[in-house]
Coordinates of C-alpha atoms in Angstrom, one line a residue:
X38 CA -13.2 251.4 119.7
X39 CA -12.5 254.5 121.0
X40 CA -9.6 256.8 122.8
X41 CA -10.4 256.0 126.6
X42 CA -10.9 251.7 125.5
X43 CA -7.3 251.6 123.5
X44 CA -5.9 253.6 126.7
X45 CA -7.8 251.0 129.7
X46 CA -6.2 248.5 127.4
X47 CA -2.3 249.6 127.1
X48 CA -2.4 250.3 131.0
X49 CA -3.9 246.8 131.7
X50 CA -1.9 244.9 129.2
X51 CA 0.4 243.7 132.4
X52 CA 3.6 242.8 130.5
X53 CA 7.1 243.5 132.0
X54 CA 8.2 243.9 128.2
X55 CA 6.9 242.8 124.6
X56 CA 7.7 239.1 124.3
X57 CA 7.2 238.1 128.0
X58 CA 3.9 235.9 127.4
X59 CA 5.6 233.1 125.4
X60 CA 9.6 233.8 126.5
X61 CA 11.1 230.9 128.6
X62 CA 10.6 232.4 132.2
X63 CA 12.3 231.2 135.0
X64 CA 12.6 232.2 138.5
X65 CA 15.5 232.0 141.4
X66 CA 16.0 232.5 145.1
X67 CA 19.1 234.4 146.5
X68 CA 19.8 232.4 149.4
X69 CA 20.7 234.6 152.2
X70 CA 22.4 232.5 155.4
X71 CA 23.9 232.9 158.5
X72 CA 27.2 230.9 158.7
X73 CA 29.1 231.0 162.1
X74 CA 27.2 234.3 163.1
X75 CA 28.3 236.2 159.5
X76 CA 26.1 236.7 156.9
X77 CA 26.5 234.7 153.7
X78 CA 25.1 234.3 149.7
X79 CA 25.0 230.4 149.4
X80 CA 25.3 229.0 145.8
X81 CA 25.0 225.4 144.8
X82 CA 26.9 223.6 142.5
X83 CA 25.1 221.8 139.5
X84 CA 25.9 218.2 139.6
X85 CA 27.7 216.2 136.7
X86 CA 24.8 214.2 136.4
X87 CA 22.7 216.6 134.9
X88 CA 21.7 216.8 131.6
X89 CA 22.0 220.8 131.5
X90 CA 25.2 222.8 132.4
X91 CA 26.6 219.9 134.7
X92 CA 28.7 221.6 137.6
X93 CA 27.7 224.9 136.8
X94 CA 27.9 227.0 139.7
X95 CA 24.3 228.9 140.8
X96 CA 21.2 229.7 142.5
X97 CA 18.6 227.3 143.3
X98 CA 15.7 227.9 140.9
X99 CA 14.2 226.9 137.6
X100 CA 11.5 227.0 134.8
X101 CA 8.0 228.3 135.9
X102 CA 5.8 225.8 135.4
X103 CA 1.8 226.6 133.9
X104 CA 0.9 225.3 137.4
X105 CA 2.6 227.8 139.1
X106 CA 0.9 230.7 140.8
X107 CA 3.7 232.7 140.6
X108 CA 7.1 233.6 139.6
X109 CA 8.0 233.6 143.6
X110 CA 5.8 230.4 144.0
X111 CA 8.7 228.5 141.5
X112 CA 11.6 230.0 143.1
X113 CA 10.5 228.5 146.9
X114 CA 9.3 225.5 145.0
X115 CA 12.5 224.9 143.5
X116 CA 14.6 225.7 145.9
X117 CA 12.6 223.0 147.9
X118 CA 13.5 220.3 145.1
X119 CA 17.2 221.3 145.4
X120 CA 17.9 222.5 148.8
X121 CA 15.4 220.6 150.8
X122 CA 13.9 224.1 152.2
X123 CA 10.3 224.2 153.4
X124 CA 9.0 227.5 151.6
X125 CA 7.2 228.0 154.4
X126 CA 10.6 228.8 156.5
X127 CA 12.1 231.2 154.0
X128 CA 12.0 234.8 155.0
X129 CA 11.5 236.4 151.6
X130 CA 13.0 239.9 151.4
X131 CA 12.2 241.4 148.1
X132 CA 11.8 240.8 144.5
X133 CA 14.9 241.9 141.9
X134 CA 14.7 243.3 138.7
X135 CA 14.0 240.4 136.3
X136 CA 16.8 239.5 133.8
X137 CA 16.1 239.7 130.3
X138 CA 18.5 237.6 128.5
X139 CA 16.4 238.0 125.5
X140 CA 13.3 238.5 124.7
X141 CA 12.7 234.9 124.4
X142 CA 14.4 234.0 127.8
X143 CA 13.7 236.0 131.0
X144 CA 15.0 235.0 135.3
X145 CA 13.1 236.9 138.0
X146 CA 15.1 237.0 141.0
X147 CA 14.3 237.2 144.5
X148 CA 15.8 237.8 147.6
X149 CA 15.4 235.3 150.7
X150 CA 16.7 234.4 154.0
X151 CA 17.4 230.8 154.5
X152 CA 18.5 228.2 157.6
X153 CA 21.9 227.3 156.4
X154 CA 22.0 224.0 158.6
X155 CA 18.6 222.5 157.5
X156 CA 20.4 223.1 153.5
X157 CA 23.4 221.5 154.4
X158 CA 21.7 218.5 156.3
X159 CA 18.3 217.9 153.1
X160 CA 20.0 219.3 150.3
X161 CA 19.1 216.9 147.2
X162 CA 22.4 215.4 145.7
X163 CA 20.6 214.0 142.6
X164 CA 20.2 218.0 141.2
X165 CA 23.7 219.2 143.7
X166 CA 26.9 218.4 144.1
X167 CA 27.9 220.4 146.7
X168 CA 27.0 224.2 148.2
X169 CA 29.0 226.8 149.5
X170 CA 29.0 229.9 150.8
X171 CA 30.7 233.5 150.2
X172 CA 30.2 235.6 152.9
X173 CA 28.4 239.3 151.7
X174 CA 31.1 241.6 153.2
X175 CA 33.4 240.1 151.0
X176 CA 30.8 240.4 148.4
X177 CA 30.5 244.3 149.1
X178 CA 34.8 245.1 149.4
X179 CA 35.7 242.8 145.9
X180 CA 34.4 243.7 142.7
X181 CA 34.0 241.3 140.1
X182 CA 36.1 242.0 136.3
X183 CA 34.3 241.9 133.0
X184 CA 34.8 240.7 129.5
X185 CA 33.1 241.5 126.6
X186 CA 31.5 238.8 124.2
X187 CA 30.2 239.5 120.7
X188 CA 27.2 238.2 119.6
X189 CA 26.5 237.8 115.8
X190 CA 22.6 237.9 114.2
X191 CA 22.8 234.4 112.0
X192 CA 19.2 234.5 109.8
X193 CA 18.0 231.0 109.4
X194 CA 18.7 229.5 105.8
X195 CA 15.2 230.2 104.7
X196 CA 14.9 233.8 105.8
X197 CA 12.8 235.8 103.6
X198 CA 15.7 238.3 102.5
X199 CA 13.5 239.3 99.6
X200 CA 11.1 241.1 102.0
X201 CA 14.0 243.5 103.3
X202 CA 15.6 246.4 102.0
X203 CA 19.3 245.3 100.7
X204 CA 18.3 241.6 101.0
X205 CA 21.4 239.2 101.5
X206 CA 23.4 241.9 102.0
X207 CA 21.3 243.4 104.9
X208 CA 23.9 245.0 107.3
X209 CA 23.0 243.1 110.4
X210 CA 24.5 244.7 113.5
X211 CA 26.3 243.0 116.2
X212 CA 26.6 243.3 119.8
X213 CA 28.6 243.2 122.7
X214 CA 26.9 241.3 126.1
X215 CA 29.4 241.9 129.7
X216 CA 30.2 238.3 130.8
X217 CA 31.1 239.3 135.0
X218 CA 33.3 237.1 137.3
X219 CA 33.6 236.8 140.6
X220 CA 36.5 234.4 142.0
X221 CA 36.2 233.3 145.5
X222 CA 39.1 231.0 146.9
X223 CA 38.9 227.9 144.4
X224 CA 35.0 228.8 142.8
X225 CA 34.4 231.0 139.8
X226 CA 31.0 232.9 139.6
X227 CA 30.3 233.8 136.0
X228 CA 27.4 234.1 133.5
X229 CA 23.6 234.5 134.4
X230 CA 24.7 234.1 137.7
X231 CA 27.6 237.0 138.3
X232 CA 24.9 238.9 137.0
X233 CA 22.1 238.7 138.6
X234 CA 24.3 238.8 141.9
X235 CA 26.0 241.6 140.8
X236 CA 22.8 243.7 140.5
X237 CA 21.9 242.3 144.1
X238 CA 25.3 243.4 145.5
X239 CA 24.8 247.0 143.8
X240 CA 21.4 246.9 145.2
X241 CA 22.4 246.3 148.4
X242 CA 25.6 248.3 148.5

């Protein structure tokens, strides 16, 4: 194999970053709505029913499934499931940056205009408890506050230490991963959420 075959193969290799082929990917919608003539970001609220994160606050979205044509095909299709939207309505604006959590886990956001009465009249209560709605200016004039969380490496118990230089006593280095809130009258935005909305609002801004 030579020079020009290696290079037609690392510019077609098509991966956002190394890992992305067998991470857990995902894919949300932004719902952009209208709400007495002002324009709004509507989240849902995870019901206590579900099995995963019950009352979480968030986006509609969810796992992209092998059937999926795309990461954009999920997010409408998703949002459908929860929010009772026909993807064929939804204006879709733009993608976002994706967010890698890790490189086993990885959301690609988009952006998308919505009809805020057909949610509120065909969202699915099974999957939502409720949804609400912060309007964008007040996105744009309050800026969320941070903390920090540490995150320690933990090796499995049957880690091959003997394969490493200083084995058991292998310095393993920690790091620090910004938790963002936003609070809005009695809600509280935090987690993969505040972030990925905080990218959209400094996107935006």
């Amino acid at each position: 194999m030579d020079q020009e075959k290696w290079k037609e193969r690392l510019l077609t290799n098509g991966e956002l970053f190394i890992g992305e082929k067998t991470a857990f990917r995902s894919a949300i919608l932004i719902p952009l709505v209208q709400v007495e003539g002002e324009w709004s970001v509507l989240f849902e609220v995870r019901s206590s029913m579900m099995r995963t994160q019950p009352g979480d606050i968030c986006f509609p979205g969810g796992r992209i499934d092998p059937t999926d044509e795309s990461p954009l095909y999920a997010a409408l299709r998703e949002t459908h499931e929860e929010l009772g939207v026909n993807p064929d309505t939804v204006k879709v604006l733009a993608p976002l940056s994706p967010y890698i959590a890790s490189p086993s886990f990885v959301v690609y956001p988009f952006a998308g205009i919505v009809d805020y009465e057909k949610i509120i009249q065909f969202y699915n209560k099974n999957e939502v408890e409720e949804v609400f709605t912060v309007p964008l200016q007040w996105l744009l004039e309050h800026e969320p506050y941070m903390h920090e969380v540490q995150v320690d490496m933990s090796p499995c118990i049957n880690f091959p230490y003997d394969k490493i230089r200083n084995g058991a006593n292998y310095q393993w280095r920690a790091r620090s991963v910004e938790e963002w809130f936003f609070e809005y009258e009695t809600y509280t935005i935090w987690g993969m959420t505040a972030r990925i909305l905080k990218h959209f609002i400094d996107s935006i801004r």
